[in-house]
Short mmCIF file of C-alpha atoms in Angstrom, two decimals:
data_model
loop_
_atom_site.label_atom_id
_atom_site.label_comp_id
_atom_site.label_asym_id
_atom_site.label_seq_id
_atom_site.Cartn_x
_atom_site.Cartn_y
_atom_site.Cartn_z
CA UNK A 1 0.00 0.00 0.00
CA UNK A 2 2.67 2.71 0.92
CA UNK A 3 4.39 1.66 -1.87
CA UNK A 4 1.74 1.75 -4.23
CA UNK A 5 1.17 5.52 -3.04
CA UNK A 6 4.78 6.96 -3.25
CA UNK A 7 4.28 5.33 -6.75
CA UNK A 8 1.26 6.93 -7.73
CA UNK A 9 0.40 9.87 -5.19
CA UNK A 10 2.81 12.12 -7.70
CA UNK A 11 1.93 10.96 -11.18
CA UNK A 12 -1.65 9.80 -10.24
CA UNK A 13 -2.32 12.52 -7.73
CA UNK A 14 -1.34 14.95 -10.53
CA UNK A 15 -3.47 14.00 -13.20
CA UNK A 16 -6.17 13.28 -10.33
CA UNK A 17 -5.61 17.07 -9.74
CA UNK A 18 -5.79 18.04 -12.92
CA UNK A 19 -8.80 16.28 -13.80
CA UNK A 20 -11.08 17.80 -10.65
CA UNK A 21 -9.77 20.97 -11.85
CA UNK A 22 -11.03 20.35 -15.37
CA UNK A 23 -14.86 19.41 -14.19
CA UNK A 24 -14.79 22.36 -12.19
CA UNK A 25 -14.09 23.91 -15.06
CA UNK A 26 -17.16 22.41 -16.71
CA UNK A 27 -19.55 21.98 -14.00
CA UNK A 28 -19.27 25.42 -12.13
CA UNK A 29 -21.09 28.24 -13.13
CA UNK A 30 -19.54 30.94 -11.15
CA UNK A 31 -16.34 32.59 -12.64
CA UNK A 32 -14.36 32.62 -10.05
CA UNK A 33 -14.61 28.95 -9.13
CA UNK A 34 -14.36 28.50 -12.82
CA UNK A 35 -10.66 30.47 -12.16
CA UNK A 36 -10.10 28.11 -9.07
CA UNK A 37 -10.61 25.44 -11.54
CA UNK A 38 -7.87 26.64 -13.96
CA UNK A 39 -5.71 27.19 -11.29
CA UNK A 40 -5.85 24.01 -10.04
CA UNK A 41 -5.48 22.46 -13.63
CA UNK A 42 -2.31 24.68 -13.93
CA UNK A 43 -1.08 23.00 -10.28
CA UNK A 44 -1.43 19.87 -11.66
CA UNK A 45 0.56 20.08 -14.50
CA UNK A 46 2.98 21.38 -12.58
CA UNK A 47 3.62 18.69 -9.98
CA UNK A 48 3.57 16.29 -13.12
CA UNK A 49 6.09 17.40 -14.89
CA UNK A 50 8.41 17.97 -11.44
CA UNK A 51 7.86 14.45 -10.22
CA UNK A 52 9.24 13.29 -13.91
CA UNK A 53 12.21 14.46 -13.35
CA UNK A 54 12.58 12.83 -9.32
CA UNK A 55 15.49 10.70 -9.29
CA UNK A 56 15.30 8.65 -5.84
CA UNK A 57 17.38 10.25 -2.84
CA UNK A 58 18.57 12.73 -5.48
CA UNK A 59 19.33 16.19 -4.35
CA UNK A 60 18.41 19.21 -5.38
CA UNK A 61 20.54 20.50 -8.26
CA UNK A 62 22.52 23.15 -6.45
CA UNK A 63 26.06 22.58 -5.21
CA UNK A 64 26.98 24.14 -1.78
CA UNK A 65 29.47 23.45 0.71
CA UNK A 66 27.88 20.38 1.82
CA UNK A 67 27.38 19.21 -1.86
CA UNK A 68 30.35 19.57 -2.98
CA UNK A 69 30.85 18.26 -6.47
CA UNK A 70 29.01 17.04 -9.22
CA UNK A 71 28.95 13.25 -9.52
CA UNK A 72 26.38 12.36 -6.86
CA UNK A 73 22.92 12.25 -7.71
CA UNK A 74 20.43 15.31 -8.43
CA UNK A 75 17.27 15.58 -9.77
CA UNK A 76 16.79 17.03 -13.28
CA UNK A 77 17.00 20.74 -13.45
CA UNK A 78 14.96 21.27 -16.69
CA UNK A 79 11.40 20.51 -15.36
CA UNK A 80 12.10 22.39 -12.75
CA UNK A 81 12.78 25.44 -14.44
CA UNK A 82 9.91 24.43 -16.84
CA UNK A 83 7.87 24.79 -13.81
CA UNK A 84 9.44 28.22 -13.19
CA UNK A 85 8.02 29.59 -16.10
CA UNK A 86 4.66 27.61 -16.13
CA UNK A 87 3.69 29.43 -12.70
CA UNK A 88 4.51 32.62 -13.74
CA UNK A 89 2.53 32.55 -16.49
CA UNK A 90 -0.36 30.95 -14.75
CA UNK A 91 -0.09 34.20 -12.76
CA UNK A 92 -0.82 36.01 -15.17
CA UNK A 93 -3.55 34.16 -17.00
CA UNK A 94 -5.22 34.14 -12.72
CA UNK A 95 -4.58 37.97 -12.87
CA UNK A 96 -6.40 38.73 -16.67
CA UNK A 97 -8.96 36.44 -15.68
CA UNK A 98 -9.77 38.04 -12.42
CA UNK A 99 -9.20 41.38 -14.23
CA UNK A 100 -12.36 40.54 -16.86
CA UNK A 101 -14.01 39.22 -14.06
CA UNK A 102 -14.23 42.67 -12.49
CA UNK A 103 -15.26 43.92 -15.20
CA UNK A 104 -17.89 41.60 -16.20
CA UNK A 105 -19.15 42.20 -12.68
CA UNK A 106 -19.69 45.90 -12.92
CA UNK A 107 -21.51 45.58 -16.12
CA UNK A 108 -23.79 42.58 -15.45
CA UNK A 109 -24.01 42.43 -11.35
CA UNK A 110 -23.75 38.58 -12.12
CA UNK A 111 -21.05 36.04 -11.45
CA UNK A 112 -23.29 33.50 -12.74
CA UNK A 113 -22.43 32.69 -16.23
CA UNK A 114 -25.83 31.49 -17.13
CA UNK A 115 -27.32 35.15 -16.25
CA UNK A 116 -24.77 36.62 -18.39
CA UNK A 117 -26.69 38.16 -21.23
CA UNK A 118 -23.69 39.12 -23.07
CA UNK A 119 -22.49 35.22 -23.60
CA UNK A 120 -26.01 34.15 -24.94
CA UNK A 121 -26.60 33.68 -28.38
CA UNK B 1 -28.15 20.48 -13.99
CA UNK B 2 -28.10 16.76 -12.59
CA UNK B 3 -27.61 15.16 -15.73
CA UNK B 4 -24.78 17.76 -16.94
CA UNK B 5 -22.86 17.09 -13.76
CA UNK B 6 -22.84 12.90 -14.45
CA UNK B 7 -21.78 13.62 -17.90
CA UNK B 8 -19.15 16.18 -17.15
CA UNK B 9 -18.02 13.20 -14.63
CA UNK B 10 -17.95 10.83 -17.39
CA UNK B 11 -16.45 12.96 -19.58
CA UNK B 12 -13.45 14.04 -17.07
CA UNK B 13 -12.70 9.93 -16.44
CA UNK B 14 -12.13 8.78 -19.57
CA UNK B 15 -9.80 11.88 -20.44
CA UNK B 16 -8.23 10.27 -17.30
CA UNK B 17 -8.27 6.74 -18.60
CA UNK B 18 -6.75 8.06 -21.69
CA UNK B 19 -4.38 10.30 -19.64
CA UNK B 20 -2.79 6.99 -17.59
CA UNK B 21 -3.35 5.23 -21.14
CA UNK B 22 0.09 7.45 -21.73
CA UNK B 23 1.99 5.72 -18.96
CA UNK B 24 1.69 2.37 -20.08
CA UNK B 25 2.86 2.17 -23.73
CA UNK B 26 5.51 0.10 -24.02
CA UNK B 27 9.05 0.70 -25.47
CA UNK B 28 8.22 -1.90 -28.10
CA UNK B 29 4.84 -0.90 -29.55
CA UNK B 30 4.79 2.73 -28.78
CA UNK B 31 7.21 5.78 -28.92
CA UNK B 32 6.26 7.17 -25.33
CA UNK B 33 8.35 5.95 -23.19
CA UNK B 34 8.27 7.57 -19.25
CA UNK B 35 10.26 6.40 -16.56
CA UNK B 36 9.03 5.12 -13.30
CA UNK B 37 8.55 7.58 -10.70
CA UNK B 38 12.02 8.15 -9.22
CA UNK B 39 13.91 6.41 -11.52
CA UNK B 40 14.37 8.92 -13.96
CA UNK B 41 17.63 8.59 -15.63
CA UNK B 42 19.85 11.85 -15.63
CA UNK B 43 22.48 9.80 -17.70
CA UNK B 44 20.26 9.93 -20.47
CA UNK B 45 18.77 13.28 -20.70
CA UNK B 46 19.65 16.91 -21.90
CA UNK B 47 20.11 17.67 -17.91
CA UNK B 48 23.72 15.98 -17.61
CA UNK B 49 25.41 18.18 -19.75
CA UNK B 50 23.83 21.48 -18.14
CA UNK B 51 25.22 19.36 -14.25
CA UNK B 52 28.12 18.90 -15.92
CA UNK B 53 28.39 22.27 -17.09
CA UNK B 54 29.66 21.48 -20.43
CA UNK B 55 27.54 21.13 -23.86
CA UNK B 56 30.38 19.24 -25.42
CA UNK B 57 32.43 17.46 -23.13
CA UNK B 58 30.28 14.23 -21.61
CA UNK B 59 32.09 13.94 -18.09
CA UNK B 60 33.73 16.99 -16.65
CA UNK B 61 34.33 17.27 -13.34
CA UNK B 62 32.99 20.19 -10.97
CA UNK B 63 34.01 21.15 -7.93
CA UNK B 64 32.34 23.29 -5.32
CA UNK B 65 34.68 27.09 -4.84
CA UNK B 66 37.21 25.77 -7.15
CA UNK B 67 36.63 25.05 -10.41
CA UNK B 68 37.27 28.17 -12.58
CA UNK B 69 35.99 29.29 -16.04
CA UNK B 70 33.36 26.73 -16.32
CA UNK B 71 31.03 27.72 -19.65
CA UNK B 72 27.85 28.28 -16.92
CA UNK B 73 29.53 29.19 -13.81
CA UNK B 74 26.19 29.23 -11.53
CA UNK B 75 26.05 26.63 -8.32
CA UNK B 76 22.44 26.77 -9.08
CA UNK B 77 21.68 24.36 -11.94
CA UNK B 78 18.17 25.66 -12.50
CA UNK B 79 19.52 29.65 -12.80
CA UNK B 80 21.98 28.19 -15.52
CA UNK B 81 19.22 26.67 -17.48
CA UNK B 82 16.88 29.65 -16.60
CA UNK B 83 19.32 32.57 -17.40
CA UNK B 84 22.01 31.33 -19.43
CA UNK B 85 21.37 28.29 -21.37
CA UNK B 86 17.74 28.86 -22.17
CA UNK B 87 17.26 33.03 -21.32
CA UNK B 88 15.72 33.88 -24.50
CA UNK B 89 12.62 31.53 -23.20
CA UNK B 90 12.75 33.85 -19.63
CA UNK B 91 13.07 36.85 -22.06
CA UNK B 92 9.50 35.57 -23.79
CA UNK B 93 8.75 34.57 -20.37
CA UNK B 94 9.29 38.17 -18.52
CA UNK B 95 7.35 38.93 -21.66
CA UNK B 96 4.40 37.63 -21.21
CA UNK B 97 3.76 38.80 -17.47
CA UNK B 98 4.62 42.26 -19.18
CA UNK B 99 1.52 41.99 -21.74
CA UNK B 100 -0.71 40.41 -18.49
CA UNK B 101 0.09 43.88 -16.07
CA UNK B 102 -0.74 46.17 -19.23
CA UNK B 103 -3.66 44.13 -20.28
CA UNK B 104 -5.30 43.90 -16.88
CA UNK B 105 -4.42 48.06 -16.41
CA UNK B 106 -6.02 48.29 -19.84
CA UNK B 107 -8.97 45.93 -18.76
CA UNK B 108 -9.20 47.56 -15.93
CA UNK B 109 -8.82 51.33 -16.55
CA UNK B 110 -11.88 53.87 -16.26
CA UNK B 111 -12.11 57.46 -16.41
CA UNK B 112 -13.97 58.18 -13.63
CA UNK B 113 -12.53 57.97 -9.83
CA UNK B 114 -15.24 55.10 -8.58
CA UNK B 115 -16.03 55.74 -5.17
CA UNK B 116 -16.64 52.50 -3.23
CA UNK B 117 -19.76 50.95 -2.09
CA UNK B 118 -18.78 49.17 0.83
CA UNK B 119 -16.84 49.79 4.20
CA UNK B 120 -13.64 48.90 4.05
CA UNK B 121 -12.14 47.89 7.79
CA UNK B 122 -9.03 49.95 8.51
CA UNK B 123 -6.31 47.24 9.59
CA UNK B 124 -5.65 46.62 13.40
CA UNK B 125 -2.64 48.20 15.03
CA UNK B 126 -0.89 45.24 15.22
CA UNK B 127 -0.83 45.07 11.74
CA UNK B 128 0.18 48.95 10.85
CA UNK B 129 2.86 48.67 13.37
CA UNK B 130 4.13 45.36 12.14
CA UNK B 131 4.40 46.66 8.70
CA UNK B 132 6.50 49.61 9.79
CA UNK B 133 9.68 46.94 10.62
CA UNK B 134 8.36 44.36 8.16
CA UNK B 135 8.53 45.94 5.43
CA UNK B 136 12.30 47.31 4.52
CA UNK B 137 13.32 43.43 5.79
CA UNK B 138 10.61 41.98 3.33
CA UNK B 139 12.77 44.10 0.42
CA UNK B 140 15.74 43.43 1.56
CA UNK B 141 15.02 39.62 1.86
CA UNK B 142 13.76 39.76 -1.73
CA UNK B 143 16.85 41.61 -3.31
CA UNK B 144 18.76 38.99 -1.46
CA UNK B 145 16.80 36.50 -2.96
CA UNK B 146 17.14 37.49 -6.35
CA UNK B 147 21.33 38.82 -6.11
CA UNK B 148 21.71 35.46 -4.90
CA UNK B 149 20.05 33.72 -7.31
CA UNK B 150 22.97 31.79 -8.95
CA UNK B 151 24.02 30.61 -5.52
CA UNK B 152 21.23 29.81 -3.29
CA UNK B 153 17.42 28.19 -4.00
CA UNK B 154 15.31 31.35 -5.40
CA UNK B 155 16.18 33.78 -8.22
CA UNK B 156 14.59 37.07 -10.22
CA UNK B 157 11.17 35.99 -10.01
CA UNK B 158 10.72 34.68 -6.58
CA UNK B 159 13.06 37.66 -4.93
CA UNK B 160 9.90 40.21 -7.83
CA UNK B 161 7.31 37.74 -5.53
CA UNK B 162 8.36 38.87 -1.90
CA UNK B 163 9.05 42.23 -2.86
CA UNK B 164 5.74 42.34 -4.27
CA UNK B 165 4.15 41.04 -0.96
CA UNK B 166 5.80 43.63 0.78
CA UNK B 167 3.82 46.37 -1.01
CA UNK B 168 0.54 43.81 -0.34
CA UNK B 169 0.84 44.13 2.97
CA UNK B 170 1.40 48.01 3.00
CA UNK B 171 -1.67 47.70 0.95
CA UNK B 172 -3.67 46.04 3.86
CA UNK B 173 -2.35 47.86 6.32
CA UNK B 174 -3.30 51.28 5.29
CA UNK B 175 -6.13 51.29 3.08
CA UNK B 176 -5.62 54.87 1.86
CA UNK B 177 -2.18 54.00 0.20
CA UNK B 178 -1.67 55.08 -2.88
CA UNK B 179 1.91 54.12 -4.95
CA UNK B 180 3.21 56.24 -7.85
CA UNK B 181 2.45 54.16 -10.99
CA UNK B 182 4.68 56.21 -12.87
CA UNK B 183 7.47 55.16 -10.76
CA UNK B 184 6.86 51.63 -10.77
CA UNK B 185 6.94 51.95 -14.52
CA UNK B 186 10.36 53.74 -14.63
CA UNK B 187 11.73 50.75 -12.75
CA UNK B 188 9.90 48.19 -14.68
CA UNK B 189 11.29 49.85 -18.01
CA UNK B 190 14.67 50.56 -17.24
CA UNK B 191 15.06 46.70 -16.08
CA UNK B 192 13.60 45.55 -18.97
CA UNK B 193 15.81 47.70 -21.63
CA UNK B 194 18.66 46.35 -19.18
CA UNK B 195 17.88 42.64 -20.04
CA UNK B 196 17.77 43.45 -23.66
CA UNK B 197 20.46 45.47 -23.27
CA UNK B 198 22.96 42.99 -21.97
CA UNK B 199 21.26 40.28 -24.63
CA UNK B 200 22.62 42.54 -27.22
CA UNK B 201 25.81 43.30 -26.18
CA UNK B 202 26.39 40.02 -26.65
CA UNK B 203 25.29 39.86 -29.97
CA UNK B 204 27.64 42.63 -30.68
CA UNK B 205 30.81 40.79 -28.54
CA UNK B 206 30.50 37.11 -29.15
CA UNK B 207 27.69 36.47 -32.06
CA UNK B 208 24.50 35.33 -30.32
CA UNK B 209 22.18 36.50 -28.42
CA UNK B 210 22.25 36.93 -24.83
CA UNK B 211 25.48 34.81 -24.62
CA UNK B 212 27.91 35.18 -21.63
CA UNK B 213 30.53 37.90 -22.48
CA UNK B 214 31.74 38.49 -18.90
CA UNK B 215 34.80 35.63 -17.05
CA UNK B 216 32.26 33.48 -15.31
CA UNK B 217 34.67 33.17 -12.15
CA UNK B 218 35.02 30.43 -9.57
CA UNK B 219 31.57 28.69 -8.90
CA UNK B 220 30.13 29.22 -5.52
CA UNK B 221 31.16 32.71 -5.22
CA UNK B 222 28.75 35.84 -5.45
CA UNK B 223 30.91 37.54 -8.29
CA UNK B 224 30.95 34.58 -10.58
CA UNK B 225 28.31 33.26 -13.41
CA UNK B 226 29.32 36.35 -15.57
CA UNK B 227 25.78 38.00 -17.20
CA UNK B 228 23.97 35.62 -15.03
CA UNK B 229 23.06 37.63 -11.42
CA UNK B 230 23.01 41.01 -14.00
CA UNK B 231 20.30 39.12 -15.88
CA UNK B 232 18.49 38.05 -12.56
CA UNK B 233 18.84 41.10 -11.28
CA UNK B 234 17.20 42.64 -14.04
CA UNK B 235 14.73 40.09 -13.59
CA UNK B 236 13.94 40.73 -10.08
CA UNK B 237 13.20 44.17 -10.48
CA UNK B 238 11.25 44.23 -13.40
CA UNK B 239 9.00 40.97 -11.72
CA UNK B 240 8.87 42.75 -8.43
CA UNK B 241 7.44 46.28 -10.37
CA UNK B 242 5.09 44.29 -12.70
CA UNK B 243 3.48 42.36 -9.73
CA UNK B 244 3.18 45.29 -7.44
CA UNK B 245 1.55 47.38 -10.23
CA UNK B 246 -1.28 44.16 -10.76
CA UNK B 247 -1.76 44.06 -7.04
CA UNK B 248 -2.34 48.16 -7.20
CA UNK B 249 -4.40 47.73 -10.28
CA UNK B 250 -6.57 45.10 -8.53
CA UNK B 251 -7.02 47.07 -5.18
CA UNK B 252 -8.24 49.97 -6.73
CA UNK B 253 -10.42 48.30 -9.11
#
């Protein structure tokens, strides 16, 4: 069993992640849980592509006084600053979203995308 | 609404089926090929070259304070893949979180001063006086952060992070505060026409863009790395103004 998790609780609980943050995407009807959603989507992806580049009892890829040279083990560097990038620019996807959410706000008095009148057709 | 809910369910699982699907190809039938969760092999990948600080030589050896010259000289692997080996990526990176503050100014500007239509609380004295010390420490801590960022965990965009939470919380505390947009701007500008700046003086030195015209030193030191703590920080200062100026936006929205 404890196995099973360290396993899966990174690649599994990932996608797992990603996947509750998609149907809140879909299911939720206010915008701001829709941006909670996204946000969560955006965590996901993130811990996936960290935890595939874990190597086991690998350290982290700076060398210090303690680590002092380059042959022992560390965990890849490129995810990581993959990741670097990702959140920053799920930052600013969160802060344009909440930005039009303001607005849509003030024009409409509705969260509630099914009030909307503007996104009916 | 039930009905929409179980099919949004079913919907999200079998993405997920297909999702795991990925894992499981083998490295007979399919291409995809992922290692097993800690047991990714280093050996194999881009990453050794950028540990081994070399792009041509397969096994050089690198030694904490005293090897010299080294083509990345950062401790910090991730900075040297960040701001030297794959910059022009930050560049589009720094970028993009420059288009988000303008849009969400440009989203968010009006003509009219709004006057608010709710009470806002003041914040407690606890907090007020708190933010009196905190706050020179919390820029300090993120200038660190960021001059540091070839050495130690942390770099340009987390040092831009905790300098922006310092002006958050001088935000909350007084509710009347008011920054000087213009000013965050000049800052914001003048670091970004620095990271360009030092991208195309080496053009102009060495041939390509953004490459590493200065002596990158002994590793583990604070002057060493060459462009590489100029670039961050650049980086930190341009993060730091862009992030305050969202929170600013956002507040007075």
């Amino acid at each position: 069993m404890i196995s099973f998790l360290e396993e899966w609780s990174f690649f599994g609980g990932s996608i797992l992640l990603i996947l509750i943050g998609l149907y809140g995407v879909i299911t939720k009807r206010n915008l701001i849980k829709i941006l909670i959603g996204l946000s969560l989507m955006d965590t996901g992806v993130n811990v996936l592509l960290v935890s595939l580049g874990y190597v086991e009892n690998g350290n982290a890829p700076i060398l210090t006084s303690i680590i002092k040279n380059n042959s022992g083990a560390f965990v890849d560097p490129i995810p990581q600053a993959l990741v670097l990038t990702a959140i920053v620019i799920g930052v600013a996807i969160l802060a344009l979203g909440l930005a039009v959410t303001i607005k849509i706000y003030e024009k409409y008095g509705t969260l509630d995308i099914s009030k909307i009148r503007g996104l009916k057709w | 609404m039930r009905f929409r809910n179980i099919l949004a369910l079913v919907l999200v699982v079998i993405l997920g089926f297909f999702i795991l699907q990925a894992f499981n190809i083998s490295p007979e039938e399919g291409q995809l090929v992922i290692d097993e969760f800690g047991e990714a092999e280093i050996e194999n990948r881009t990453a050794k070259l950028y540990i081994n600080k070399s792009v041509n030589s397969s096994n050089q050896k690198v030694v904490y304070a005293e090897s010299k010259n080294l083509e990345s000289g950062s401790a910090n692997m991730v900075t040297s893949v960040i701001a030297n080996y794959r910059s022009l990526d930050t560049l589009g990176e720094v970028t993009v979180l420059f288009l988000a503050a303008t849009g969400l100014g440009a989203v968010l500007y009006s003509n009219k001063k709004k006057e608010r239509n709710f009470i806002v609380d003041e914040g407690s004295l606890i907090l007020k006086t708190g933010i009196k010390i905190l706050f020179p420490l919390l820029i300090l801590a993120g200038a660190y952060i960021f001059i540091h960022g070839h050495l130690t965990p942390g770099g340009g965009f987390q040092g831009g992070a905790v300098i922006a939470t310092a002006f958050l919380l001088k935000f909350l505390a007084d509710r009347e505060y008011e920054l000087a947009e213009h000013k965050l701007k000049i800052v914001e500008v003048i670091a970004g026409i620095s990271f360009v700046g030092l991208g195309l003086y080496g053009l102009y030195t060495d041939g390509s863009f953004l490459s590493n015209f200065l002596e990158t030193g002994t590793i583990g030191t604070l002057f060493s790395a060459g462009i590489i703590p100029l670039i961050y920080v650049s980086i930190g200062l341009k993060v730091g103004a862009e992030l305050t100026s969202i929170i600013s936006n956002l507040i007075e929205a």
